[in-house]
Short mmCIF file of C-alpha atoms in Angstrom, two decimals:
data_model
loop_
_atom_site.label_atom_id
_atom_site.label_comp_id
_atom_site.label_asym_id
_atom_site.label_seq_id
_atom_site.Cartn_x
_atom_site.Cartn_y
_atom_site.Cartn_z
CA MET A 138 2.48 -11.79 28.27
CA ASN A 139 3.50 -8.30 26.92
CA ILE A 140 0.47 -6.62 25.24
CA ALA A 141 3.07 -5.50 22.49
CA ILE A 142 3.81 -9.05 21.50
CA LEU A 143 0.41 -10.79 22.39
CA PHE A 144 -1.69 -8.57 20.09
CA PRO A 145 0.55 -8.90 16.90
CA VAL A 146 0.77 -12.75 17.60
CA LEU A 147 -3.07 -12.78 18.14
CA ALA A 148 -3.69 -10.85 14.84
CA PHE A 149 -1.10 -13.38 12.85
CA MET A 150 -3.00 -16.27 14.42
CA ALA A 151 -6.39 -14.79 13.39
CA GLY A 152 -5.12 -14.28 9.96
CA ALA A 153 -3.64 -17.80 9.83
CA MET A 154 -6.90 -19.36 10.76
CA THR A 155 -8.51 -17.67 7.88
CA ALA A 156 -6.51 -20.12 5.54
CA PHE A 157 -8.45 -23.01 7.24
CA GLN A 158 -12.00 -21.55 7.08
CA PRO A 159 -12.58 -21.67 3.23
CA LEU A 160 -10.74 -25.09 2.95
CA THR A 161 -13.18 -26.80 5.75
CA ASN A 162 -16.11 -24.87 4.11
CA ALA A 163 -15.11 -26.25 0.64
CA LYS A 164 -15.08 -29.84 1.93
CA LEU A 165 -18.50 -29.44 3.56
CA ASN A 166 -19.73 -27.85 0.32
CA GLN A 167 -19.05 -31.33 -1.15
CA HIS A 168 -21.52 -32.77 1.08
CA VAL A 169 -24.00 -30.14 1.01
CA ASP A 170 -23.56 -28.77 -2.78
CA SER A 171 -24.96 -25.21 -1.80
CA ALA A 172 -22.60 -22.39 -0.91
CA ILE A 173 -25.58 -20.48 0.97
CA TRP A 174 -26.33 -23.40 3.11
CA VAL A 175 -22.64 -24.08 3.89
CA SER A 176 -22.14 -20.62 5.00
CA PHE A 177 -25.39 -21.00 6.89
CA ILE A 178 -23.99 -23.98 8.68
CA SER A 179 -20.71 -22.24 9.40
CA PHE A 180 -22.41 -19.12 10.99
CA ALA A 181 -24.97 -21.49 12.94
CA PHE A 182 -22.02 -23.50 14.31
CA GLY A 183 -20.08 -20.08 15.28
CA THR A 184 -23.13 -18.54 16.71
CA VAL A 185 -23.92 -21.64 19.04
CA LEU A 186 -20.18 -21.78 20.11
CA LEU A 187 -20.13 -18.15 20.84
CA PHE A 188 -23.37 -18.35 22.76
CA VAL A 189 -21.77 -21.27 25.09
CA LEU A 190 -18.50 -19.36 25.46
CA GLY A 191 -20.43 -16.10 26.26
CA MET A 192 -22.59 -18.08 28.73
CA ILE A 193 -19.44 -19.72 30.29
CA THR A 194 -17.18 -16.57 30.52
CA GLN A 195 -19.95 -13.96 31.27
CA GLY A 196 -22.39 -16.32 33.41
CA LYS A 197 -25.45 -14.55 31.78
CA PHE A 198 -26.92 -13.59 28.47
CA MET A 199 -26.06 -10.21 27.05
CA THR A 200 -27.56 -7.08 27.68
CA LEU A 201 -28.30 -4.65 25.01
CA GLU A 202 -28.72 -1.02 25.26
CA MET A 203 -30.82 0.05 22.44
CA SER A 204 -30.47 3.89 22.71
CA GLY A 205 -27.87 5.03 20.33
CA LEU A 206 -27.85 1.91 18.13
CA LYS A 207 -27.71 2.67 14.53
CA TRP A 208 -28.89 0.00 11.74
CA TRP A 209 -25.36 -0.17 10.34
CA MET A 210 -23.85 -1.43 13.57
CA PHE A 211 -25.33 -4.97 12.50
CA VAL A 212 -24.00 -5.34 9.27
CA SER A 213 -20.81 -6.84 10.14
CA GLY A 214 -22.73 -10.42 10.07
CA ALA A 215 -23.79 -9.66 6.62
CA LEU A 216 -20.38 -8.88 5.68
CA GLY A 217 -18.84 -11.93 7.14
CA ALA A 218 -21.57 -14.02 5.37
CA PHE A 219 -20.64 -12.37 2.09
CA TYR A 220 -16.67 -13.20 2.73
CA VAL A 221 -17.65 -16.87 3.67
CA THR A 222 -19.93 -17.56 0.55
CA ALA A 223 -17.63 -15.73 -1.82
CA ALA A 224 -14.90 -17.70 -0.66
CA LEU A 225 -16.66 -20.87 -1.32
CA TYR A 226 -17.02 -19.89 -4.85
CA VAL A 227 -13.48 -18.61 -5.24
CA VAL A 228 -11.43 -21.38 -3.57
CA PRO A 229 -12.34 -24.29 -6.10
CA TYR A 230 -11.20 -22.07 -9.04
CA LEU A 231 -8.25 -19.90 -7.59
CA GLY A 232 -7.28 -21.79 -4.52
CA VAL A 233 -6.82 -20.56 -1.09
CA ALA A 234 -3.48 -18.76 -1.29
CA VAL A 235 -4.99 -16.42 -4.21
CA LEU A 236 -8.15 -16.02 -1.92
CA ALA A 237 -6.00 -14.87 0.93
CA SER A 238 -3.73 -12.66 -0.91
CA LEU A 239 -6.35 -10.83 -2.98
CA SER A 240 -8.72 -10.76 0.14
CA THR A 241 -5.70 -9.40 2.53
CA ALA A 242 -5.08 -6.85 -0.14
CA GLY A 243 -8.44 -5.66 -0.42
CA ALA A 244 -8.83 -5.58 3.35
CA LEU A 245 -5.50 -3.44 3.72
CA ILE A 246 -6.57 -1.05 0.97
CA MET A 247 -10.09 -0.55 2.24
CA SER A 248 -8.86 -0.37 5.95
CA ALA A 249 -6.45 2.27 5.00
CA ILE A 250 -8.81 4.38 3.04
CA LEU A 251 -11.45 4.10 5.99
CA SER A 252 -8.71 4.93 8.68
CA HIS A 253 -7.58 7.85 6.46
CA TYR A 254 -11.09 9.71 6.62
CA GLY A 255 -11.83 8.19 10.09
CA VAL A 256 -14.89 6.45 8.92
CA LEU A 257 -16.77 4.99 12.04
CA SER A 258 -13.70 6.17 14.25
CA ASP A 259 -13.22 9.12 16.33
CA MET A 260 -9.49 9.47 15.02
CA PRO A 261 -8.46 9.49 11.46
CA ARG A 262 -5.12 7.89 10.70
CA PRO A 263 -3.44 9.38 7.71
CA ILE A 264 -2.19 7.11 4.78
CA THR A 265 1.61 7.63 5.06
CA MET A 266 4.02 7.17 2.38
CA GLN A 267 5.29 4.00 4.42
CA LYS A 268 1.67 2.79 4.36
CA PHE A 269 1.29 3.43 0.84
CA VAL A 270 4.43 1.38 -0.19
CA GLY A 271 3.37 -1.44 2.16
CA MET A 272 -0.06 -1.50 0.42
CA THR A 273 1.42 -1.45 -3.10
CA LEU A 274 4.00 -4.23 -2.30
CA LEU A 275 1.01 -6.34 -0.95
CA ALA A 276 -1.01 -5.53 -3.97
CA ILE A 277 1.85 -6.48 -6.41
CA GLY A 278 2.33 -9.64 -4.36
CA ALA A 279 -1.42 -10.58 -4.70
CA ILE A 280 -1.27 -9.90 -8.50
CA VAL A 281 1.92 -12.23 -8.69
CA THR A 282 0.17 -14.95 -6.60
CA LEU A 283 -2.82 -14.63 -8.90
CA LYS A 284 -0.69 -14.90 -12.09
CA ALA A 285 1.31 -17.97 -10.55
#
């Protein structure tokens, strides 16, 4: 398949799957009654799945080169845990559509700012007028979704 098609489709599918995650976690929360423990279960299951997939596809356990590693290279797990746990609190009150629209708007705006300044990247990508208009429209859409 053409990469120009594959990667946008993959990105869209990944986004579509994020609608299911908070819903399944919210259902699990009805049985566990603890957002923290539901988040733990979610990450533990994902960890086991990734370990099995890694062993199947790589045939060995990872190697980790410690030189050059910085502490902040490991915070993505904590950021993911924050999102999953926050979603468990938000979904029962605002719904998954509002969560998706607000979190997407937040992700796009923060991504544009980080990219503009080249944070953790070798190449800054300036916020163009076209990007600004797109972000503004998405933010307006998120606000409309919240008010609906």
